[in-house]
Short mmCIF file of C-alpha atoms in Angstrom, two decimals:
data_model
loop_
_atom_site.label_atom_id
_atom_site.label_comp_id
_atom_site.label_asym_id
_atom_site.label_seq_id
_atom_site.Cartn_x
_atom_site.Cartn_y
_atom_site.Cartn_z
CA MET T 152 0.14 0.06 -0.21
CA SER T 153 1.23 3.45 -0.21
CA SER T 154 -0.31 5.08 2.15
CA PRO T 155 -0.39 4.77 5.77
CA HIS T 156 -3.20 2.41 7.71
CA LYS T 157 -4.99 3.47 10.85
CA HIS T 158 -5.84 1.00 13.45
CA PRO T 159 -9.84 1.26 13.79
CA LYS T 160 -9.29 0.42 17.85
CA THR T 161 -6.62 2.51 19.05
CA GLY T 162 -6.46 4.98 16.24
CA GLY T 163 -2.50 4.49 15.65
CA TYR T 164 -0.59 4.48 12.46
CA TYR T 165 0.99 1.27 10.86
CA ILE T 166 2.62 0.36 7.40
CA ARG T 167 1.11 -2.99 5.94
CA ARG T 168 2.89 -4.49 3.22
CA ALA T 169 2.19 -8.07 1.66
CA VAL T 170 5.55 -10.55 1.52
CA PRO T 171 6.15 -11.87 -1.68
CA ARG T 172 5.47 -15.56 -2.46
CA ASP T 173 8.72 -16.48 -2.71
CA LEU T 174 9.92 -15.12 0.95
CA GLN T 175 6.98 -15.74 3.32
CA GLU T 176 8.37 -18.87 4.11
CA ALA T 177 11.55 -17.52 5.38
CA LEU T 178 9.82 -14.58 6.84
CA GLY T 179 7.30 -16.57 8.50
CA ARG T 180 4.18 -14.21 7.75
CA THR T 181 2.02 -13.46 4.69
CA GLU T 182 1.97 -9.67 6.14
CA TYR T 183 4.52 -7.22 6.60
CA LEU T 184 2.93 -5.11 9.88
CA LYS T 185 4.80 -2.85 12.08
CA SER T 186 3.66 0.43 13.93
CA LEU T 187 4.58 3.75 13.03
CA GLY T 188 4.43 4.94 16.70
CA THR T 189 1.83 7.62 16.31
CA LYS T 190 -1.98 8.99 15.90
CA ASP T 191 -1.12 12.12 14.10
CA PRO T 192 -1.89 11.54 10.45
CA LYS T 193 0.72 13.73 9.51
CA GLU T 194 3.27 12.46 11.62
CA ALA T 195 2.35 8.88 9.95
CA LYS T 196 2.94 10.10 6.78
CA LEU T 197 6.43 11.44 7.32
CA LEU T 198 7.34 8.40 8.94
CA PHE T 199 5.64 6.13 6.38
CA ALA T 200 8.14 6.97 4.24
CA ALA T 201 11.54 5.49 6.08
CA ALA T 202 8.99 2.59 7.83
CA SER T 203 8.64 1.29 3.94
CA LYS T 204 12.64 1.96 3.11
CA VAL T 205 13.04 -0.62 6.49
CA CYS T 206 10.12 -3.03 4.78
CA GLU T 207 12.11 -3.36 1.20
CA ALA T 208 15.25 -3.75 3.70
CA ALA T 209 14.37 -6.58 5.42
CA PHE T 210 12.63 -8.31 2.17
CA ALA T 211 16.23 -7.54 0.46
CA GLN T 212 17.77 -9.11 3.50
CA ALA T 213 15.62 -12.25 3.52
CA ARG T 214 15.85 -12.79 -0.57
CA ALA T 215 19.40 -12.85 -0.41
CA ARG T 216 19.73 -14.90 2.49
CA LEU T 217 16.98 -17.59 0.83
CA GLY T 218 18.40 -21.44 1.29
CA VAL T 219 20.61 -20.16 4.40
CA VAL T 220 20.77 -22.64 6.88
CA ASP T 221 20.40 -21.40 10.86
CA VAL T 222 21.94 -23.93 13.66
CA LEU T 223 19.95 -23.77 17.41
CA ASP T 224 21.68 -25.63 19.51
CA GLU T 225 20.08 -25.91 23.35
CA LYS T 226 22.11 -23.25 24.60
CA GLN T 227 21.63 -20.77 21.65
CA ILE T 228 17.30 -21.00 22.49
CA GLU T 229 17.82 -20.57 25.95
CA ASP T 230 19.98 -17.60 25.32
CA VAL T 231 17.18 -16.44 23.03
CA ALA T 232 14.04 -16.79 25.66
CA ALA T 233 16.85 -14.76 27.79
CA ALA T 234 17.29 -11.54 25.52
CA TRP T 235 13.70 -11.70 25.35
CA ALA T 236 12.77 -11.79 28.82
CA SER T 237 15.26 -9.33 29.11
CA PHE T 238 13.39 -6.98 26.57
CA VAL T 239 10.11 -7.20 27.78
CA MET T 240 12.01 -5.96 31.65
CA GLU T 241 13.86 -3.52 29.65
CA GLU T 242 10.26 -2.22 28.28
CA ASP T 243 8.06 -2.24 31.40
CA GLU T 244 11.29 -0.01 32.94
CA GLU T 245 11.33 2.52 30.08
CA GLN T 246 7.69 3.11 31.44
CA ARG T 247 8.43 3.11 35.22
CA LEU T 248 11.37 5.81 34.85
CA SER T 249 9.28 7.99 32.82
CA GLY T 250 6.29 8.31 35.41
CA LEU T 251 3.15 6.28 35.47
CA SER T 252 -0.27 8.31 36.05
CA ASP T 253 -2.96 6.89 38.05
CA SER T 254 -4.90 5.44 34.84
CA GLU T 255 -1.76 4.13 33.38
CA PHE T 256 -0.82 2.19 36.42
CA ASP T 257 -4.65 1.18 36.54
CA LYS T 258 -4.50 -0.13 32.87
CA MET T 259 -0.90 -1.62 33.20
CA GLN T 260 -2.65 -4.59 36.33
CA ASP T 261 -5.80 -4.53 33.64
CA THR T 262 -2.58 -5.80 31.37
CA PHE T 263 -1.16 -8.55 33.74
CA ASP T 264 -4.32 -9.78 34.42
CA ILE T 265 -5.12 -10.55 30.73
CA ALA T 266 -1.69 -11.37 29.31
CA ILE T 267 -0.37 -13.50 31.84
CA PRO T 268 -3.64 -15.90 32.14
CA LYS T 269 -3.95 -16.01 28.41
CA LEU T 270 0.00 -17.49 27.61
CA LYS T 271 -0.27 -19.61 30.54
CA PHE T 272 -3.26 -20.99 28.72
CA GLU T 273 -1.28 -20.80 25.51
CA LEU T 274 1.74 -22.78 27.29
CA ALA T 275 -0.76 -25.55 29.19
CA ARG T 276 -1.92 -26.69 25.53
CA GLY T 277 1.57 -26.29 23.94
CA ARG T 278 0.53 -24.07 21.19
CA VAL T 279 1.58 -20.29 20.70
CA ASP T 280 -1.34 -17.83 19.04
CA GLU T 281 -0.80 -15.52 15.96
CA GLY T 282 -0.28 -12.60 17.92
CA THR T 283 2.39 -14.00 20.21
CA ALA T 284 4.27 -15.79 17.24
CA TRP T 285 4.17 -12.06 15.48
CA GLU T 286 5.63 -10.73 18.49
CA PHE T 287 8.36 -13.62 18.68
CA ASP T 288 9.27 -13.93 15.08
CA ASP T 289 9.28 -9.80 15.19
CA PHE T 290 12.57 -10.58 17.61
CA LEU T 291 14.20 -13.02 15.95
CA LYS T 292 14.15 -11.39 12.63
CA SER T 293 15.85 -8.41 14.00
CA TYR T 294 18.23 -10.25 15.60
CA GLY T 295 19.10 -12.15 12.08
CA PHE T 296 17.34 -15.20 12.77
CA ASN T 297 15.61 -17.18 9.32
CA ILE T 298 14.25 -20.20 11.00
CA PRO T 299 11.22 -21.34 8.75
CA THR T 300 7.67 -22.50 10.11
CA SER T 301 7.98 -25.97 8.90
CA SER T 302 11.49 -26.32 11.28
CA PRO T 303 11.19 -28.39 14.26
CA ASP T 304 13.49 -25.42 15.85
CA TYR T 305 10.41 -22.88 14.88
CA ARG T 306 8.46 -23.93 17.78
CA ARG T 307 10.95 -24.87 20.37
CA VAL T 308 12.35 -21.54 20.23
CA HIS T 309 8.79 -19.71 20.33
CA MET T 310 7.45 -22.02 23.77
CA ALA T 311 11.29 -21.05 25.34
CA MET T 312 10.27 -17.65 24.32
CA LEU T 313 6.51 -18.11 26.06
CA ARG T 314 7.84 -19.71 29.31
CA SER T 315 10.28 -16.85 29.93
CA TRP T 316 7.41 -14.15 28.94
CA ILE T 317 5.73 -15.31 31.59
CA LEU T 318 7.81 -15.56 33.74
CA ALA T 319 8.56 -12.02 32.80
CA LEU T 320 6.10 -10.31 33.42
CA GLU T 321 5.66 -12.24 37.23
CA GLN T 322 8.21 -10.12 37.70
CA GLN T 323 6.60 -7.42 36.00
CA GLN T 324 4.31 -7.82 38.92
CA GLU T 325 6.13 -7.86 41.76
CA ARG T 326 7.76 -4.31 40.23
CA HIS T 327 4.05 -3.06 40.22
CA LYS T 328 3.30 -3.90 43.98
CA GLY T 329 6.92 -1.91 44.64
CA GLU T 330 9.20 -4.93 44.63
CA PRO T 331 12.72 -3.46 43.75
CA ILE T 332 13.14 -5.95 40.68
CA GLU T 333 16.21 -5.83 38.57
CA THR T 334 16.43 -5.94 34.73
CA PRO T 335 18.31 -8.88 33.67
CA LYS T 336 21.23 -8.45 31.17
CA ALA T 337 19.97 -9.85 27.73
CA PRO T 338 22.91 -12.28 26.47
CA GLU T 339 24.80 -11.92 22.73
CA ILE T 340 22.76 -13.37 20.21
CA GLY T 341 22.48 -14.64 16.99
CA PRO T 342 22.23 -17.20 14.24
CA ARG T 343 25.10 -19.90 13.46
CA ARG T 344 24.83 -20.92 10.02
CA LEU T 345 26.42 -23.81 7.68
CA PRO T 346 27.73 -22.48 4.53
CA VAL T 347 24.99 -22.04 1.64
CA SER T 348 24.27 -24.34 -0.56
CA GLY T 349 27.17 -24.00 -3.23
CA GLU T 350 30.23 -23.05 -0.61
CA ALA T 351 30.38 -25.99 1.79
CA ASP T 352 33.44 -27.79 2.01
CA PRO T 353 33.00 -31.13 -0.45
CA ALA T 354 35.24 -33.10 2.30
CA LYS T 355 32.59 -32.55 4.65
CA LEU T 356 29.23 -33.92 5.57
CA SER T 357 27.30 -30.53 3.98
CA GLY T 358 29.17 -30.41 1.22
CA ALA T 359 28.70 -34.17 0.12
CA PHE T 360 25.00 -33.38 0.49
CA ASP T 361 25.45 -30.65 -1.41
CA GLY T 362 27.23 -32.87 -4.21
CA TRP T 363 24.51 -35.55 -3.57
CA LYS T 364 21.94 -33.20 -4.71
CA ALA T 365 23.29 -31.65 -7.70
CA GLU T 366 23.43 -35.10 -8.83
CA ARG T 367 19.90 -36.84 -8.04
CA LYS T 368 18.31 -33.85 -7.96
CA PRO T 369 15.50 -34.52 -5.13
CA SER T 370 12.37 -33.45 -4.72
CA ASP T 371 11.75 -29.64 -2.43
CA LYS T 372 10.40 -31.70 0.08
CA THR T 373 13.00 -34.53 -0.12
CA TRP T 374 15.42 -31.68 0.29
CA SER T 375 13.89 -30.36 3.11
CA GLU T 376 13.55 -33.49 5.38
CA TRP T 377 17.73 -34.22 4.53
CA SER T 378 18.27 -31.05 5.23
CA LEU T 379 16.89 -31.18 8.56
CA ALA T 380 18.48 -34.66 9.65
CA LEU T 381 21.82 -32.86 8.44
CA ARG T 382 20.98 -29.72 10.44
CA ARG T 383 20.66 -31.83 13.58
CA PHE T 384 23.45 -34.19 12.79
CA VAL T 385 25.83 -31.29 12.65
CA GLU T 386 23.89 -29.58 15.94
CA THR T 387 25.11 -32.54 17.90
CA ASN T 388 28.51 -33.62 15.93
CA GLY T 389 29.62 -30.43 14.29
CA ASP T 390 30.47 -30.43 10.52
CA VAL T 391 32.15 -33.32 9.95
CA ALA T 392 34.90 -34.32 7.49
CA LEU T 393 33.80 -37.49 5.76
CA ALA T 394 36.73 -39.13 6.53
CA GLN T 395 36.47 -38.67 10.83
CA LEU T 396 32.86 -40.17 10.57
CA GLN T 397 32.39 -42.85 12.96
CA LYS T 398 29.91 -44.77 14.68
CA ALA T 399 29.81 -43.01 17.56
CA HIS T 400 28.72 -40.11 15.86
CA VAL T 401 25.67 -42.05 14.90
CA ARG T 402 24.97 -42.94 17.99
CA LYS T 403 24.86 -39.31 19.74
CA PHE T 404 22.78 -38.45 16.97
CA LYS T 405 20.01 -41.17 17.55
CA ASP T 406 20.38 -40.09 21.31
CA ALA T 407 19.96 -36.42 20.58
CA LEU T 408 17.09 -37.63 18.43
CA ILE T 409 15.51 -39.52 21.66
CA LYS T 410 15.45 -36.45 23.80
CA LEU T 411 13.69 -34.64 21.14
CA GLU T 412 10.85 -36.96 21.89
CA LEU T 413 10.39 -38.08 18.10
CA SER T 414 8.71 -40.94 16.94
CA PRO T 415 10.09 -44.67 16.39
CA ALA T 416 9.78 -44.53 13.45
CA SER T 417 11.75 -41.00 13.06
CA ILE T 418 14.59 -41.35 14.65
#
């Protein structure tokens, strides 16, 4: 769209763009939505031009990274969840540093009363709803993560962030009672990646996979399944040189799959 949208309930303006079809899986969404942070129509028009450039840059970055495989191990997922909690707590702290009116104070309590039970319900049923997922995806993308919705890592990191968000909101509630709760320091986060297809060392497992793909020309579904297997293996053992592969690597890989509680057939 060539002009900002106005939210019918809040009155705030935002940018809304359809995500190109070839980027939808990489970005994990079909629409690009971003608040412009204003309810003033004139200011919104000024901010819209800059927001459009940011949107185009996000699309260009995603297109440049198509085919890149992110590697998330348990430590990375733990760090992402901790960084999200720090972000949530820092936003809360900034609000309080600016001072809260009586109505703002009451409204914040209303938010806790609604948000915490809602997120706990999502956690209990093991599902992250669309709105929560959008918040998480926006945060992950801002740190350069590219996690397709079809990847098991997508669910694992979302659930970790959901747990972290609930704990952060409960700590905010303690702040609301006057308890001196500190904002935790965020760990450094960012994706670790396998080489892009065509750049892998042919002497290593990832290079062998590229050679297999070039020779056999598997379907997209087959390549996706085998790429996932490769990523899991590399998370567990590293990108091992072919000459150094041993049965111990396979046993370690199998143990890692068992911990993910996959079906026996998948393992």
